[in-house]
CSV table of C-alpha atoms and ligand atoms in Angstrom, one decimal:
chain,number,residue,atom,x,y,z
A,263,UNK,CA,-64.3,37.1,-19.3
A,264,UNK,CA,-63.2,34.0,-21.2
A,265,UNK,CA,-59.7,33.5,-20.8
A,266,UNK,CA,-57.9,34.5,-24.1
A,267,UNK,CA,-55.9,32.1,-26.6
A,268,UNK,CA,-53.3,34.5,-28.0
A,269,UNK,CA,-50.0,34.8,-26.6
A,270,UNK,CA,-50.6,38.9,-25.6
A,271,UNK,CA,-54.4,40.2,-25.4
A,272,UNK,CA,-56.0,43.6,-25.4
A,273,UNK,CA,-55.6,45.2,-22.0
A,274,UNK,CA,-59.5,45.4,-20.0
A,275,UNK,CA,-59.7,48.3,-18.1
A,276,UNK,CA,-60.1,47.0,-14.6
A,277,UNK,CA,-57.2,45.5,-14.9
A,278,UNK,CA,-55.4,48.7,-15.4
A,279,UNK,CA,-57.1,49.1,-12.1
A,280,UNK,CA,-55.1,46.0,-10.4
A,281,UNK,CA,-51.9,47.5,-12.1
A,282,UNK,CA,-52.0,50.9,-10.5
A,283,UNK,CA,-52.6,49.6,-6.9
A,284,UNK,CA,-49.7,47.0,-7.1
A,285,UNK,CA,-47.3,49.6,-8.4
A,286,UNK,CA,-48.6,51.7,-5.6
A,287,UNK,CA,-47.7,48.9,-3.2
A,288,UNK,CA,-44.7,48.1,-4.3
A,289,UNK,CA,-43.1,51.6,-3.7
A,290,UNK,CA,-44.0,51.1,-0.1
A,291,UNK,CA,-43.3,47.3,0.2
A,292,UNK,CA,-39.7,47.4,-1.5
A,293,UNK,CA,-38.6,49.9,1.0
A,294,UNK,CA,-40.2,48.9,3.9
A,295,UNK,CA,-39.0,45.2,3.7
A,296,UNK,CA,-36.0,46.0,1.8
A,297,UNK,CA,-33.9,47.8,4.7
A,298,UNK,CA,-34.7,45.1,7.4
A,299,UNK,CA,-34.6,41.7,5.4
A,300,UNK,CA,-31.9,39.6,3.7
A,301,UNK,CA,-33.5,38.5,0.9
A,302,UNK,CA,-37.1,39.3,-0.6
A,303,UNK,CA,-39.0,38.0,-3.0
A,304,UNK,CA,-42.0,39.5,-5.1
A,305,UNK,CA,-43.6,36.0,-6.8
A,306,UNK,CA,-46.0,36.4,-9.5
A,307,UNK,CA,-47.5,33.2,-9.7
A,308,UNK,CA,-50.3,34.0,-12.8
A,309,UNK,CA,-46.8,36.4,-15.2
A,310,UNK,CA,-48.9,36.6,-18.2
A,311,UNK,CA,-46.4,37.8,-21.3
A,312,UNK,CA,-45.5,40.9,-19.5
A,313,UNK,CA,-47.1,43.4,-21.8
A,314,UNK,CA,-50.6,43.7,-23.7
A,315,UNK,CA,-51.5,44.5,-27.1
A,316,UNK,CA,-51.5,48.2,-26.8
A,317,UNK,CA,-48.3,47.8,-25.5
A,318,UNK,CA,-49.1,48.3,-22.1
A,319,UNK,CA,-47.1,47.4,-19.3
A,320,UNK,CA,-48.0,43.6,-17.3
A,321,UNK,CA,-47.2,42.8,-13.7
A,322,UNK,CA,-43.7,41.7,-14.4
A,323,UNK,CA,-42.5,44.7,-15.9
A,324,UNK,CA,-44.7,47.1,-13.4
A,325,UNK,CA,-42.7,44.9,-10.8
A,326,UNK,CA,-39.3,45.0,-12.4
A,327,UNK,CA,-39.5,48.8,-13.1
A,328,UNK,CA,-40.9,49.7,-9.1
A,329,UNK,CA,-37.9,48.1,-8.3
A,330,UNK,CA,-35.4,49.5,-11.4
A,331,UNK,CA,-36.8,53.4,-11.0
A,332,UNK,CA,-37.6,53.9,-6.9
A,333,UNK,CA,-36.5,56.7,-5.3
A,334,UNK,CA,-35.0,54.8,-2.6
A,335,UNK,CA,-33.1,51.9,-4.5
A,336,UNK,CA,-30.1,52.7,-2.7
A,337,UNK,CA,-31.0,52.3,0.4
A,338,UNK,CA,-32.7,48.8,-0.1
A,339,UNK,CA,-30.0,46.5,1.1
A,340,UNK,CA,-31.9,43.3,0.8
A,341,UNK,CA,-31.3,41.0,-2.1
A,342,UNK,CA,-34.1,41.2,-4.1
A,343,UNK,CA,-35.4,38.8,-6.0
A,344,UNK,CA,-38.3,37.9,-9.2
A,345,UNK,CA,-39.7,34.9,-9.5
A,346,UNK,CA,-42.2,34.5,-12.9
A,347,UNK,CA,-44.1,31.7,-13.2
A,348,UNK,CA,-46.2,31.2,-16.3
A,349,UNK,CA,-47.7,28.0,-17.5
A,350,UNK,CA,-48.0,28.8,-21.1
A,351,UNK,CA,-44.6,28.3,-23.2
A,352,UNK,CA,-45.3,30.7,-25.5
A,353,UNK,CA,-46.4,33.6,-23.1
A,354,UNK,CA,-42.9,32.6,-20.8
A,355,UNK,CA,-40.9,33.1,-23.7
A,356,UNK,CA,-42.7,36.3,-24.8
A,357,UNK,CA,-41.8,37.7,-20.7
A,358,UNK,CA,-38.5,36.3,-21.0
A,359,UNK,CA,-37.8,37.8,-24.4
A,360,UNK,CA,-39.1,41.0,-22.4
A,361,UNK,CA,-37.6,40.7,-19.2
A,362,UNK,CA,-33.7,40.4,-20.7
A,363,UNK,CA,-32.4,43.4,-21.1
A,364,UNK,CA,-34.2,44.8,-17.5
A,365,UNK,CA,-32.9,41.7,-15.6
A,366,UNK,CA,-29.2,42.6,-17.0
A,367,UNK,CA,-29.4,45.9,-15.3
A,368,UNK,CA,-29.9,43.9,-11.8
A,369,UNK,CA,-27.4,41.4,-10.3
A,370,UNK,CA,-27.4,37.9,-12.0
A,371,UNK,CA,-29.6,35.3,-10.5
A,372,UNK,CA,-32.0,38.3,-9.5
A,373,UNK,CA,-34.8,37.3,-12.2
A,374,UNK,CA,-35.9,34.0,-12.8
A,375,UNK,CA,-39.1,33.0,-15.8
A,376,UNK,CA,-40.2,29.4,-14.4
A,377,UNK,CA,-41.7,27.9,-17.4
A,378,UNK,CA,-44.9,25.7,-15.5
A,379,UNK,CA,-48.1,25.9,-13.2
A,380,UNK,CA,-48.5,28.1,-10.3
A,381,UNK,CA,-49.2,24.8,-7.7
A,382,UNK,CA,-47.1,22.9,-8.8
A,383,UNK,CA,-44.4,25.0,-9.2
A,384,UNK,CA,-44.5,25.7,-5.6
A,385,UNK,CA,-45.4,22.7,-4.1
A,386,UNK,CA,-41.4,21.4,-5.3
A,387,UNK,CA,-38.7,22.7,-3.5
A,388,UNK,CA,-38.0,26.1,-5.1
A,389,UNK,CA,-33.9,26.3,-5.1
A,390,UNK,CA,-32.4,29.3,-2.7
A,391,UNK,CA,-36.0,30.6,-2.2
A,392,UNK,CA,-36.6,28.8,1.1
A,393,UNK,CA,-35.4,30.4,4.6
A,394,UNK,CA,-34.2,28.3,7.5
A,395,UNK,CA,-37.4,26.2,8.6
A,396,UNK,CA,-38.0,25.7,5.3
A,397,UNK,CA,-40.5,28.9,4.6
A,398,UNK,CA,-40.5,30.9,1.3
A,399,UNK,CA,-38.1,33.7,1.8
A,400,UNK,CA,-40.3,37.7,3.1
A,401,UNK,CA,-42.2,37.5,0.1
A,402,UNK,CA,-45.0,39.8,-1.9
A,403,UNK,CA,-47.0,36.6,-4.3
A,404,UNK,CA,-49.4,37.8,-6.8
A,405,UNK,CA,-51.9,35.6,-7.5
A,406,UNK,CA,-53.7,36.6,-10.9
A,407,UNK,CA,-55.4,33.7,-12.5
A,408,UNK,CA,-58.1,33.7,-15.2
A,409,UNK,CA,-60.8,31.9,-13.4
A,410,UNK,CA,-60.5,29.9,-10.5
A,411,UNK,CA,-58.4,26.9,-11.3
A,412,UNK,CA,-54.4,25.7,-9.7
A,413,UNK,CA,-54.8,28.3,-6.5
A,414,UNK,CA,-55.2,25.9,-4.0
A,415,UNK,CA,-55.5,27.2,-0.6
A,416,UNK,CA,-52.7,24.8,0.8
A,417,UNK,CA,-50.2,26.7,-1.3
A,418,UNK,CA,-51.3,30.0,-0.2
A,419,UNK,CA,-50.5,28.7,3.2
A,420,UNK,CA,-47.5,27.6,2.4
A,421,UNK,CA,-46.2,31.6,1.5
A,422,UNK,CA,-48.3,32.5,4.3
A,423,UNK,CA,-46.2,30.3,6.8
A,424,UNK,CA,-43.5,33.0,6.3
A,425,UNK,CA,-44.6,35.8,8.9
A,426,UNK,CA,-43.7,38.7,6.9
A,427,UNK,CA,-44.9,37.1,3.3
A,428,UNK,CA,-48.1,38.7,2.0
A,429,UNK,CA,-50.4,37.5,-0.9
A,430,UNK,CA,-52.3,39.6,-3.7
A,431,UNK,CA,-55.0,38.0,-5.1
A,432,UNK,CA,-57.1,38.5,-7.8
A,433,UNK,CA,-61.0,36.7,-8.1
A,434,UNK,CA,-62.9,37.0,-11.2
A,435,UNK,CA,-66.2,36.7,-9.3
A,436,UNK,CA,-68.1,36.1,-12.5
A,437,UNK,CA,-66.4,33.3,-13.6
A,438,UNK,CA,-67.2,31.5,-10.2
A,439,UNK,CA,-70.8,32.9,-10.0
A,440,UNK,CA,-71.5,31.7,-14.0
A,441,UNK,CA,-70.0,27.9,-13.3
A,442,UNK,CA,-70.7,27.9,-10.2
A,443,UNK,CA,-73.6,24.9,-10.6
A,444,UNK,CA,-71.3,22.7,-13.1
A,445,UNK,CA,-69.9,19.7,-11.1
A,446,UNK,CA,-65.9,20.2,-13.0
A,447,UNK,CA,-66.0,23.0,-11.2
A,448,UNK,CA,-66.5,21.3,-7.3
A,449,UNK,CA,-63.0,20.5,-7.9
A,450,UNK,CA,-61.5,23.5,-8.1
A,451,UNK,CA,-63.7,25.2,-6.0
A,452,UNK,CA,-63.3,22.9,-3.0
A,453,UNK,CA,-59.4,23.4,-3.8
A,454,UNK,CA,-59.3,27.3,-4.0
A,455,UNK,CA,-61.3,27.5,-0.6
A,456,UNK,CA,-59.7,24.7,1.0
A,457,UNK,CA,-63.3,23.8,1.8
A,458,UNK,CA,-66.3,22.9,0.5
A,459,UNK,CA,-68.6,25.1,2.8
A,460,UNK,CA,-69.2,27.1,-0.4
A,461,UNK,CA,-71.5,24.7,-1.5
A,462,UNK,CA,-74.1,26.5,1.6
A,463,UNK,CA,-73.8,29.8,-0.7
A,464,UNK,CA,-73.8,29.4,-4.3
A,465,UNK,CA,-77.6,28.4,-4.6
A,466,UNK,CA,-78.6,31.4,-2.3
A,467,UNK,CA,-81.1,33.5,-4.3
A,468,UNK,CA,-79.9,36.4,-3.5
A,469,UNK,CA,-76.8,37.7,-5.8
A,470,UNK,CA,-75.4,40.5,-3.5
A,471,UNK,CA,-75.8,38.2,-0.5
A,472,UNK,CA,-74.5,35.2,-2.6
A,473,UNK,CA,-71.5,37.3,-3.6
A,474,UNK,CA,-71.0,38.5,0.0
A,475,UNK,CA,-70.7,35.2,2.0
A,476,UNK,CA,-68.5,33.6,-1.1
A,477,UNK,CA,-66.0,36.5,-0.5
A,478,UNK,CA,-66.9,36.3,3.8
A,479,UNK,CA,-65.7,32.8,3.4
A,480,UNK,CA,-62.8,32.9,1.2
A,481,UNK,CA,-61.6,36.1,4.0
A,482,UNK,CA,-61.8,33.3,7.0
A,483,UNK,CA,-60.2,30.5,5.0
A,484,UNK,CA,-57.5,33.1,4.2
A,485,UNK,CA,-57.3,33.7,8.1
A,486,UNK,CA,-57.4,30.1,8.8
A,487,UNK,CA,-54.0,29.7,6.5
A,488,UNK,CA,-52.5,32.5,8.3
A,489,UNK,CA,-53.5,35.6,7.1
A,490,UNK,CA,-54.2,38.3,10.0
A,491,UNK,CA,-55.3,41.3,7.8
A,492,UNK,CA,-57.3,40.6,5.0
A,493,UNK,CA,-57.9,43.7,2.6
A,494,UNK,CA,-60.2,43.0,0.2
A,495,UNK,CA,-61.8,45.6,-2.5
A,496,UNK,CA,-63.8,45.4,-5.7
A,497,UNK,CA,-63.0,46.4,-9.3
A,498,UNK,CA,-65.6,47.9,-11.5
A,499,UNK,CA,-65.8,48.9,-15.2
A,500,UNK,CA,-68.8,51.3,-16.3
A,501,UNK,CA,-70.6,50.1,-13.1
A,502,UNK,CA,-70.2,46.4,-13.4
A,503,UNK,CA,-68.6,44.4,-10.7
A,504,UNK,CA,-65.9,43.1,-13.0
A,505,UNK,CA,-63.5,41.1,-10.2
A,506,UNK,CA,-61.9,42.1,-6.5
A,507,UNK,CA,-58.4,41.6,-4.9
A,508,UNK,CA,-57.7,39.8,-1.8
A,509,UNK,CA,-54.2,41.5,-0.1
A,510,UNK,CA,-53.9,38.7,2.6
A,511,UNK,CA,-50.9,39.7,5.7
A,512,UNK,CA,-49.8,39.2,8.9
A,513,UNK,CA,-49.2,43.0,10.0
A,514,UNK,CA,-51.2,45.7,10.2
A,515,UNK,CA,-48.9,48.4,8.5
A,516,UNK,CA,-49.3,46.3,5.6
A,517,UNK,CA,-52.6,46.4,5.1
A,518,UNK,CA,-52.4,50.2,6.3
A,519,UNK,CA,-50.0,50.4,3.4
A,520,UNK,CA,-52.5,48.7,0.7
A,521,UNK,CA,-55.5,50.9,1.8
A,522,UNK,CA,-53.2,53.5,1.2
A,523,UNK,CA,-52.4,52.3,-2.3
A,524,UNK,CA,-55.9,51.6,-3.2
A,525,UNK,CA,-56.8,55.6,-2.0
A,526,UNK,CA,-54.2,57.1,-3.9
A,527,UNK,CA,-55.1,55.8,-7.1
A,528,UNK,CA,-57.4,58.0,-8.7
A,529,UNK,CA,-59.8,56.2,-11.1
A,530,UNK,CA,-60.6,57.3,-14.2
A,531,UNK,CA,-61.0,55.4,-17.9
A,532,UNK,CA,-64.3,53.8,-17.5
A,533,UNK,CA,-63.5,51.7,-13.8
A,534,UNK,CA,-63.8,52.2,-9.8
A,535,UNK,CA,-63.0,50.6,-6.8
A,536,UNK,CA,-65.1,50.0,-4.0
A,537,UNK,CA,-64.0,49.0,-0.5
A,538,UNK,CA,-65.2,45.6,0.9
A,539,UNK,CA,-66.7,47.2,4.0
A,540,UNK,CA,-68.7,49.7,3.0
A,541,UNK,CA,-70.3,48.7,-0.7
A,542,UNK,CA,-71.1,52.5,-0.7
A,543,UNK,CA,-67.6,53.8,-0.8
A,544,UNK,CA,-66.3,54.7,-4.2
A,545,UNK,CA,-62.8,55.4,-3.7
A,546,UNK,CA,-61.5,58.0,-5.4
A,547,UNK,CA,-64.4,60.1,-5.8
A,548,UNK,CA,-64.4,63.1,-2.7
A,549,UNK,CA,-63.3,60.9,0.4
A,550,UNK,CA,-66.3,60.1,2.8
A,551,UNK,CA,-65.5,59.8,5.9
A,552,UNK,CA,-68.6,58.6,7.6
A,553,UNK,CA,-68.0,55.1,7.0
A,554,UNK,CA,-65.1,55.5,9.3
A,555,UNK,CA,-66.8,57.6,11.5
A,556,UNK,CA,-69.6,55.3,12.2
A,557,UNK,CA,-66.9,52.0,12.5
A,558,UNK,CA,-65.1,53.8,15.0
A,559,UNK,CA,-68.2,55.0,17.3
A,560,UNK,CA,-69.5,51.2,17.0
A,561,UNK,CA,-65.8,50.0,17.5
A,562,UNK,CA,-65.4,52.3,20.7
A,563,UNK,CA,-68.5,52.4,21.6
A,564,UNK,CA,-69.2,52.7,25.7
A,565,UNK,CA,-67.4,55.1,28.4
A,566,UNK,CA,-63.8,53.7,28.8
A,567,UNK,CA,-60.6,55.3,27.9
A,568,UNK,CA,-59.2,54.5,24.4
A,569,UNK,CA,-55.8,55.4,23.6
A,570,UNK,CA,-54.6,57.0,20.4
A,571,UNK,CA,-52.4,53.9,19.2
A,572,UNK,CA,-55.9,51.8,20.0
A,573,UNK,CA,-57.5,53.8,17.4
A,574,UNK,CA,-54.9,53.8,15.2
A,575,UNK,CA,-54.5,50.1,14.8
A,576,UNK,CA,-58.0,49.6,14.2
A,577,UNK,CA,-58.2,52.5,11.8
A,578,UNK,CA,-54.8,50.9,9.7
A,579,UNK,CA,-56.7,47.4,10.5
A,580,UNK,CA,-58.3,45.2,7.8
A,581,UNK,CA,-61.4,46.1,9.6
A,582,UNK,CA,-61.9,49.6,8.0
A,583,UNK,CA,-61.7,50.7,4.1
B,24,SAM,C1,-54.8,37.1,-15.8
B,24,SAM,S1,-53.3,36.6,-16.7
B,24,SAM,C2,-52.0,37.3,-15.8
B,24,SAM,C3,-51.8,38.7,-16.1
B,24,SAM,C4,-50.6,39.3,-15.4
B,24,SAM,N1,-50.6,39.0,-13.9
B,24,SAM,C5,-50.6,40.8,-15.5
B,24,SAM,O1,-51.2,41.5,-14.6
B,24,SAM,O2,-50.0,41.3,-16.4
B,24,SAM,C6,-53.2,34.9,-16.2
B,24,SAM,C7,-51.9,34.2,-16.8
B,24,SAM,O3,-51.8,32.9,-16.1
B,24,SAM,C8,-51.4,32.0,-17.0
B,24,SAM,N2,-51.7,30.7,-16.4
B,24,SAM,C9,-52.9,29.9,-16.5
B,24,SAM,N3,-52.9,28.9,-15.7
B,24,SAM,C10,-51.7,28.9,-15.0
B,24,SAM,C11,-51.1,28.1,-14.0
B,24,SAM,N4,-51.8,27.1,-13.5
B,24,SAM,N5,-49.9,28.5,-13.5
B,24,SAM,C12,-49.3,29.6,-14.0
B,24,SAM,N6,-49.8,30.4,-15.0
B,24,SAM,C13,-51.0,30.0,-15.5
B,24,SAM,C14,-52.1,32.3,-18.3
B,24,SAM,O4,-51.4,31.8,-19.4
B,24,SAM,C15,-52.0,33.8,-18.2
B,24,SAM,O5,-50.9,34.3,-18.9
């Protein structure tokens, strides 16, 4: 998908996809890390306008409203804050526009448009955002670019250097596979993986196993800025692999929690998910369990005893669907 000029575009059906999960999420995250923190902070670093031609909701609003409508508002003590960063003026002032009359509903200060990029942005010293140490405060960054461009992986360290801040991110796989030969995009490339070993996989002739190491890579560069649990799944619209979400963390109940997310939305309108360790699985359809089953006899293999809370963090893992 070529990245659209106008200032609100027609909304694709796999991203509809990415929408449901992160509302999902959010109803678990805002609760979860809204009774034990301070402060939190859900970052979307790629805002978009906030709504789409159809007039359909964009990850600002889905955001603002998981927060506005949950069932458990009251008892999320934490200050919670939204931080909206678009780089295109007219698309800021289209969220801002948008935004107003939710953000007056919350406490002042609680929702912030920064007009500018995503890197840059965050590379300066974001005012009242930082914890001691100098960290970004707990936070939940959603990282939702067109193609591949201003996502360094330095930057996604730097949220990651906070030990309960998690990162969603979306990759349109295409756009990397289709360019991936033209030298402006080494660059960016080199910069998004915080490497160049890509370079070993692009040329591989092989398009599923191409595909595979790019996203077995980008998983241990995630590690390698901090990331424990790496979640990762694929979008697809009427059988094409249209892009896939990393959900980078350092705990396991949040990756428990996006699995959970990703299961309990139930496809329909032309797209699918599919887990990123069993290509097989499409979620949604009747559960199969014999992915799991076979992981957990490989995983457990041999005549020791295994306790139930061994099993249980493997099964909430990054390691299963
Ligand atoms: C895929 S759209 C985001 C959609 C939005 N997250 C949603 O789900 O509703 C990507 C957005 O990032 C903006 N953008 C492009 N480059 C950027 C950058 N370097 N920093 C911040 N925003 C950027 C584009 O103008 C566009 O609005």
């Amino acid at each position: 998908m070529s990245a659209p000029r106008e200032t609100v575009w027609e909304l694709k059906p796999h991203s509809l996809g990415k929408h449901l999960v992160l509302k999902e999420y959010l109803k678990a995250w805002l609760p979860i890390l809204g009774q034990t923190q301070g402060r939190i902070l859900f970052l979307d670093g790629f805002a978009g306008p906030g709504e789409y031609k159809g007039g359909e909701q964009g990850s600002p609003v889905i955001a603002l409203n998981a927060f506005r409508q949950h069932s458990a508002r009251k008892m999320i003590t934490a200050e919670v804050k939204f931080v909206f960063i678009e780089k295109h003026e007219d698309r800021a002032r289209h969220l801002e526009g948008l935004l107003q009359p939710l953000a007056a509903e919350l406490p002042p200060g609680s929702v912030e448009v920064v007009r500018g990029a995503f890197d840059e942005t965050l590379a300066k010293e974001l005012d009242g955002l930082t914890d001691a140490g100098l960290t970004l405060a707990p936070c939940l960054a959603m990282v939702d670019p067109f193609g591949v461009s201003d996502t360094p992986m330095e930057v996604i360290a730097r949220i990651l250097a906070h030990p309960k801040s998690e990162i969603y991110i979306s990759v349109m796989y295409e756009h990397i596979n289709r360019f991936r030969g033209s030298s402006e995009f080494s660059d960016p490339l080199d910069s998004r993986y915080g490497c160049d070993d890509w370079r070993a996989y692009v040329d591989l002739d092989d398009g599923r196993e191409r595909r595979r190491s790019l996203f077995e890579l980008y998983k241990r560069q995630l590690r390698q800025a901090g990331a424990e649990h790496v979640v990762h799944f694929d979008l697809y619209d009427r059988g094409q692999h249209k892009y896939s979400i990393f959900h980078a963390s350092r705990h396991s109940r949040a990756s428990n929690e996006m699995k959970a997310a990703i299961w309990s939305v139930n496809p329909g309108g032309g797209f699918a998910f599919h887990g990123g360790q069993t290509e097989q699985l499409a979620l949604g359809v009747e559960p199969n369990f014999k992915p799991l089953q076979d992981a957990l006899r490989r995983e457990f293999r041999g005549d020791r005893w295994v306790t139930i809370e061994e099993v249980e963090a493997f099964v909430m893992s990054d390691k299963t669907d």
